[in-house]
Amino acid sequence: MNARLNSNFVPLLVLCLAGTIAQAVESPGVSHFFDEVGQRYLTISTSGSRVEVSVRMAADPGSTGRWSGQGTRKDNQIVFAAVVDEGQDRGSYFIAKGGESKMEISFKPEQKMPQDPGILGIYRRVSDEKRVQLARKEFQAAEDRLAAALKNASRSWPAVDKPLASDWKAGWAVLRERWMKIAYQAPAPVQPKPAQPFAAGKEPPLQEKDANYWLKLAEATALGYSFMQQQPDPKSAGAWDGEYDDGFGGHVSIRRAKDGKLRVNLSCTRVSELQGMDLAGQIPAEAVKSKNGESTAEAVFVEPEVPEDAKDIRVSLRRKGGFLWVETQRKQTPPGSSAWLGGIYRWAPPPVE
């Protein structure tokens, strides 16, 4: 499979069509297909002769590996290739043939060294109701894997790191809720038809959670079990110097100067660049303490270019075993900000210079 595909790529192809290919021009819309054997989802979006293609592989529950393509309707088939940056080679070209019940993807003939074979094959049409069932099932599989990872960590990790599992689990509900607030956008509520208004004094019926809700929940849970499945680095001895990641786009870099000060850089990209944040500061040597194999440090950092009441951020760090605990406090949160820096981060050694 081409490097363009994620290494954990579990086949999902999103091709947006309405009805059969022959009807695509007259009925633009979205159609969904699924390959049960390969755990690949296919969705096709068509507007006129233009077709957008996205592929997601789901062998690992909550996998975010995707392949995206664009193409056009030509005769009775769709011809498409990968979406790439301007000036880059689009790689292999594919042909999608099918109708109401299934879609088959194959390579366009007479290509030299065709790439990305992971999206080839037959996909069966699925209804919206079936997609919800599949997404909920995938979420449950991710939940089961997370539970197993937490159980294994509490049993097999080094003694100094075993308590981390319960600490992380205690904060998991809040962490996932934060992630979902920026990762999932609920569809617009269905409006009643003018001829069928709701009875006076009655609220519209609540909508069931859609497939995308359960999928985003599964993806968040996958980030959780991926974090907990990794064994702590045995080279970590609780020293401050290192690179730390929380598994959800948060990163902390710490270096200790000869005079005992800590130079700390915190950053995050939650879901997308729109939820990013950077913060840097120094913690004086007298604010760095150690006792019983645990080290702590605390200072006030200043975030520039935000309202005055939100500039000062008290950063508290706790270092033990292979992990770093981060807590942040400030009087106000800047308007529109959904980023966060607090949480539990895994240690990794500084890069060799």
Coordinates of C-alpha atoms in Angstrom, one line a residue:
M1 CA 0.0 0.0 0.0
N2 CA 1.3 3.5 -0.8
A3 CA 2.7 5.6 2.0
R4 CA -0.2 8.0 1.4
L5 CA -2.3 5.5 3.3
N6 CA -2.1 5.3 7.1
S7 CA -0.1 2.3 8.3
N8 CA -3.1 1.2 10.4
F9 CA -5.4 1.8 7.5
V10 CA -8.5 -0.3 7.9
P11 CA -10.4 0.1 4.6
L12 CA -13.1 2.8 4.5
L13 CA -13.9 4.6 1.3
V14 CA -16.3 7.5 1.2
L15 CA -17.8 8.0 -2.2
C16 CA -20.8 10.4 -2.3
L17 CA -23.4 9.4 -4.9
A18 CA -27.2 9.6 -5.1
G19 CA -28.8 6.5 -6.5
T20 CA -27.0 4.8 -9.4
I21 CA -24.1 6.4 -11.3
A22 CA -26.3 6.9 -14.3
Q23 CA -28.6 9.0 -12.1
A24 CA -25.8 11.0 -10.4
V25 CA -26.3 14.2 -12.5
E26 CA -30.0 14.3 -11.8
S27 CA -29.8 13.3 -8.1
P28 CA -26.7 14.7 -6.4
G29 CA -26.3 13.4 -2.8
V30 CA -24.5 11.0 -0.6
S31 CA -24.5 7.2 -0.6
H32 CA -22.8 4.8 1.9
F33 CA -21.4 1.4 1.3
F34 CA -19.6 -1.1 3.6
D35 CA -17.2 -4.1 3.1
E36 CA -18.0 -6.3 6.1
V37 CA -15.0 -8.7 5.5
G38 CA -12.4 -5.9 5.2
Q39 CA -14.1 -3.6 7.6
R40 CA -14.1 -0.8 5.1
Y41 CA -16.6 2.0 4.8
L42 CA -17.4 3.6 1.4
T43 CA -19.3 6.9 1.0
I44 CA -19.7 8.7 -2.4
S45 CA -20.6 12.4 -2.7
T46 CA -21.7 13.6 -6.2
S47 CA -22.6 17.1 -7.4
G48 CA -23.3 17.1 -11.1
S49 CA -20.4 15.2 -12.7
R50 CA -18.0 16.0 -9.9
V51 CA -17.4 13.2 -7.3
E52 CA -15.5 13.3 -4.1
V53 CA -14.1 10.1 -2.6
S54 CA -12.9 9.4 1.0
V55 CA -11.8 6.1 2.4
R56 CA -11.6 5.1 6.1
M57 CA -10.3 1.7 7.3
A58 CA -11.8 0.4 10.5
A59 CA -10.2 -2.9 11.4
D60 CA -9.0 -1.2 14.5
P61 CA -12.0 0.3 16.2
G62 CA -11.9 4.1 16.0
S63 CA -9.2 4.2 13.4
T64 CA -8.7 7.6 11.8
G65 CA -6.8 6.3 8.7
R66 CA -8.4 7.8 5.6
W67 CA -7.9 8.0 1.9
S68 CA -9.5 10.8 -0.1
G69 CA -10.0 11.2 -3.8
Q70 CA -11.8 13.2 -6.4
G71 CA -13.0 12.4 -9.9
T72 CA -15.8 12.7 -12.4
R73 CA -18.6 10.7 -13.9
K74 CA -17.8 9.4 -17.3
D75 CA -20.2 7.3 -19.2
N76 CA -21.5 4.6 -16.7
Q77 CA -18.6 4.9 -14.3
I78 CA -16.6 7.2 -12.0
V79 CA -12.9 7.8 -12.7
F80 CA -11.0 9.2 -9.7
A81 CA -7.6 9.6 -8.1
A82 CA -6.2 10.8 -4.8
V83 CA -6.5 14.3 -3.5
V84 CA -3.0 15.9 -3.4
D85 CA -1.4 19.3 -3.0
E86 CA -1.1 21.4 -6.1
G87 CA 1.8 20.3 -8.4
Q88 CA 2.0 16.8 -6.9
D89 CA 1.5 13.5 -8.7
R90 CA -2.0 12.1 -8.1
G91 CA -0.8 8.6 -8.4
S92 CA -3.0 5.7 -9.5
Y93 CA -6.4 6.3 -11.2
F94 CA -9.4 4.2 -10.2
I95 CA -12.8 3.2 -11.6
A96 CA -15.9 2.8 -9.5
K97 CA -18.8 0.9 -11.0
G98 CA -22.1 0.0 -9.4
G99 CA -25.6 1.0 -8.6
E100 CA -28.1 0.9 -5.8
S101 CA -26.9 -2.3 -4.0
K102 CA -23.1 -2.3 -4.4
M103 CA -20.1 -0.5 -5.7
E104 CA -16.9 -2.1 -7.0
I105 CA -13.6 -0.2 -7.2
S106 CA -10.7 -1.3 -9.5
F107 CA -7.6 0.2 -11.0
K108 CA -8.0 2.0 -14.3
P109 CA -6.3 -0.3 -16.9
E110 CA -2.8 0.2 -18.4
Q111 CA -1.2 1.9 -15.4
K112 CA 2.4 1.3 -14.5
M113 CA 3.0 0.3 -10.9
P114 CA -0.5 1.1 -9.6
Q115 CA -0.6 2.3 -6.0
D116 CA -3.0 2.2 -3.0
P117 CA -4.6 -1.2 -3.5
G118 CA -6.2 -1.0 -0.1
I119 CA -9.3 0.7 -1.5
L120 CA -10.0 -1.9 -4.2
G121 CA -12.9 -4.3 -3.9
I122 CA -16.7 -4.6 -3.5
Y123 CA -18.7 -2.6 -1.1
R124 CA -22.4 -3.2 -0.2
R125 CA -24.9 -0.4 0.2
V126 CA -25.9 0.4 3.8
S127 CA -28.8 2.4 5.1
D128 CA -28.5 5.2 7.6
E129 CA -29.9 2.9 10.3
K130 CA -27.3 0.3 9.6
R131 CA -24.5 2.9 9.7
V132 CA -25.7 3.9 13.2
Q133 CA -25.6 0.3 14.2
L134 CA -22.1 -0.2 12.8
A135 CA -20.8 2.9 14.4
R136 CA -22.2 2.0 17.8
K137 CA -20.7 -1.4 17.5
E138 CA -17.3 0.1 16.6
F139 CA -17.5 2.4 19.6
Q140 CA -18.2 -0.5 21.9
A141 CA -15.2 -2.4 20.5
A142 CA -13.1 0.6 21.2
E143 CA -14.5 0.8 24.8
D144 CA -13.6 -2.9 25.3
R145 CA -10.1 -2.3 24.1
L146 CA -9.6 0.7 26.4
A147 CA -10.9 -1.3 29.4
A148 CA -8.4 -4.1 28.6
A149 CA -5.6 -1.6 28.2
L150 CA -6.3 0.0 31.6
K151 CA -6.5 -3.4 33.3
N152 CA -3.3 -4.5 31.7
A153 CA -1.5 -1.3 32.8
S154 CA -2.6 -1.7 36.4
R155 CA -1.2 -5.2 36.4
S156 CA 1.9 -5.3 34.2
W157 CA 3.4 -1.8 34.3
P158 CA 6.4 -1.0 36.6
A159 CA 5.3 -0.4 40.2
V160 CA 6.0 3.3 40.0
D161 CA 3.7 3.7 37.0
K162 CA 0.8 1.4 38.0
P163 CA -1.2 4.2 39.8
L164 CA -1.2 6.1 36.6
A165 CA -4.0 3.8 35.2
S166 CA -6.4 4.8 37.9
D167 CA -5.5 8.5 37.7
W168 CA -5.9 8.5 33.9
K169 CA -9.2 6.7 34.2
A170 CA -10.5 9.2 36.7
G171 CA -10.0 12.0 34.2
W172 CA -11.1 10.1 31.1
A173 CA -14.8 11.2 31.0
V174 CA -13.9 14.9 31.1
L175 CA -11.1 14.4 28.5
R176 CA -13.4 12.7 26.1
E177 CA -16.2 15.3 26.6
R178 CA -13.7 18.1 25.8
W179 CA -12.7 16.3 22.7
M180 CA -16.2 15.6 21.5
K181 CA -17.2 19.3 22.0
I182 CA -14.8 20.3 19.2
A183 CA -14.7 17.0 17.2
Y184 CA -18.5 16.5 16.7
Q185 CA -21.0 18.8 15.2
A186 CA -24.6 17.7 15.5
P187 CA -26.7 17.9 12.4
A188 CA -29.3 20.6 12.1
P189 CA -32.6 19.5 13.7
V190 CA -35.3 18.4 11.3
Q191 CA -37.9 21.2 10.9
P192 CA -41.6 20.3 10.7
K193 CA -43.3 20.7 7.4
P194 CA -45.6 23.8 7.2
A195 CA -48.6 21.6 6.6
Q196 CA -47.8 19.5 9.7
P197 CA -47.0 21.9 12.5
F198 CA -46.3 20.5 16.0
A199 CA -49.2 20.8 18.4
A200 CA -49.2 24.0 20.4
G201 CA -47.0 23.7 23.6
K202 CA -45.2 20.5 22.4
E203 CA -41.5 20.4 21.7
P204 CA -40.1 18.7 18.5
P205 CA -39.0 15.1 19.2
L206 CA -35.4 14.6 20.2
Q207 CA -33.2 13.2 17.5
E208 CA -31.3 10.0 17.9
K209 CA -27.5 10.2 17.9
D210 CA -26.3 9.9 14.3
A211 CA -23.6 7.6 12.9
N212 CA -21.0 10.4 13.0
Y213 CA -21.6 10.9 16.7
W214 CA -20.7 7.3 17.5
L215 CA -17.8 7.3 15.1
K216 CA -16.3 10.4 16.7
L217 CA -16.8 8.8 20.1
A218 CA -15.0 5.7 18.8
E219 CA -12.1 7.8 17.5
A220 CA -11.7 9.6 20.8
T221 CA -11.7 6.2 22.6
A222 CA -9.1 4.9 20.2
L223 CA -6.8 7.7 21.1
G224 CA -7.3 6.7 24.7
Y225 CA -6.6 3.0 24.3
S226 CA -3.6 3.8 22.0
F227 CA -2.1 5.9 24.8
M228 CA -2.7 3.3 27.5
Q229 CA -1.5 0.4 25.4
Q230 CA 2.1 1.8 25.3
Q231 CA 4.4 0.6 28.0
P232 CA 6.3 3.4 29.9
D233 CA 9.8 3.9 28.6
P234 CA 12.1 2.0 30.9
K235 CA 14.8 4.7 30.5
S236 CA 12.7 7.2 32.3
A237 CA 13.8 7.7 35.9
G238 CA 11.7 10.7 36.8
A239 CA 14.1 13.2 35.4
W240 CA 12.6 16.5 34.1
D241 CA 14.4 16.7 30.8
G242 CA 12.2 15.2 28.1
E243 CA 9.5 15.4 25.5
Y244 CA 6.0 14.5 26.7
D245 CA 2.7 13.7 24.8
D246 CA -0.8 13.2 26.1
G247 CA -2.1 11.2 23.1
F248 CA -4.7 13.9 22.2
G249 CA -2.5 16.5 20.5
G250 CA -0.9 17.9 23.6
H251 CA 2.9 18.2 23.9
V252 CA 5.3 19.5 26.6
S253 CA 9.0 20.0 26.2
I254 CA 11.1 20.5 29.4
R255 CA 14.9 21.2 29.9
R256 CA 16.6 21.8 33.2
A257 CA 19.3 24.5 33.2
K258 CA 22.5 24.3 35.1
D259 CA 21.2 26.7 37.7
G260 CA 18.2 24.5 38.4
K261 CA 15.5 26.4 36.4
L262 CA 13.1 24.5 34.2
R263 CA 12.5 25.8 30.7
V264 CA 9.0 24.6 29.8
N265 CA 7.2 24.8 26.4
L266 CA 3.6 23.6 26.3
S267 CA 1.5 23.3 23.1
C268 CA -1.5 21.5 21.7
T269 CA -3.5 21.0 18.5
R270 CA -6.8 19.5 19.4
V271 CA -8.7 18.0 16.5
S272 CA -7.4 20.8 14.2
E273 CA -5.2 23.9 14.1
L274 CA -8.3 26.0 15.1
Q275 CA -8.0 24.5 18.6
G276 CA -4.3 25.1 19.0
M277 CA -2.4 26.8 21.8
D278 CA 1.2 27.6 22.7
L279 CA 2.6 28.6 26.1
A280 CA 6.2 29.0 27.3
G281 CA 7.9 30.0 30.5
Q282 CA 10.5 29.3 33.2
I283 CA 10.1 27.8 36.6
P284 CA 12.7 29.1 39.1
A285 CA 14.9 26.6 40.9
E286 CA 13.4 27.3 44.3
A287 CA 9.9 26.3 43.0
V288 CA 11.2 22.8 41.9
K289 CA 11.0 20.3 44.7
S290 CA 11.5 16.5 45.1
K291 CA 10.3 14.1 47.7
N292 CA 9.9 10.3 47.9
G293 CA 10.6 9.8 44.2
E294 CA 8.2 12.5 43.0
S295 CA 9.1 15.9 41.8
T296 CA 6.9 19.0 41.6
A297 CA 7.2 22.5 40.1
E298 CA 5.0 25.5 39.8
A299 CA 5.0 29.0 38.3
V300 CA 2.9 31.6 36.6
F301 CA 3.3 31.8 32.8
V302 CA 2.0 34.6 30.6
E303 CA 0.0 33.9 27.3
P304 CA 0.4 36.9 25.0
E305 CA -2.2 38.3 22.7
V306 CA -5.2 37.4 24.9
P307 CA -7.4 39.6 27.1
E308 CA -5.6 40.9 30.2
D309 CA -7.7 38.8 32.6
A310 CA -6.7 35.7 30.8
K311 CA -3.0 36.3 30.3
D312 CA -1.7 34.8 33.6
I313 CA -1.7 31.0 33.7
R314 CA -0.5 29.1 36.8
V315 CA 1.2 25.9 35.6
S316 CA 1.7 23.1 38.1
L317 CA 3.8 20.1 37.1
R318 CA 4.2 16.7 38.8
R319 CA 6.8 14.3 37.6
K320 CA 6.9 10.6 38.6
G321 CA 8.0 7.4 36.8
G322 CA 7.3 7.6 33.1
F323 CA 4.7 10.4 33.2
L324 CA 4.0 14.1 33.8
W325 CA 0.9 15.5 35.4
V326 CA 0.0 19.0 34.2
E327 CA -2.6 21.4 35.8
T328 CA -3.3 24.9 34.6
Q329 CA -5.4 27.6 36.3
R330 CA -6.4 31.1 35.2
K331 CA -9.1 33.7 36.1
Q332 CA -10.7 33.6 32.7
T333 CA -10.7 31.6 29.5
P334 CA -10.2 33.7 26.3
P335 CA -13.4 33.9 24.3
G336 CA -13.8 31.1 21.7
S337 CA -10.9 29.1 23.1
S338 CA -11.4 25.3 23.3
A339 CA -7.8 24.3 23.7
W340 CA -6.5 22.8 27.0
L341 CA -3.0 21.9 28.3
G342 CA -3.8 20.0 31.5
G343 CA -3.7 16.3 31.6
I344 CA -1.3 13.3 31.9
Y345 CA 1.6 13.2 29.5
R346 CA 3.9 10.3 28.6
W347 CA 7.7 10.9 28.9
A348 CA 10.1 10.4 25.9
P349 CA 13.8 11.2 25.9
P350 CA 15.1 14.5 24.4
P351 CA 16.3 14.1 20.9
V352 CA 20.0 13.6 20.4
E353 CA 21.6 16.8 19.1

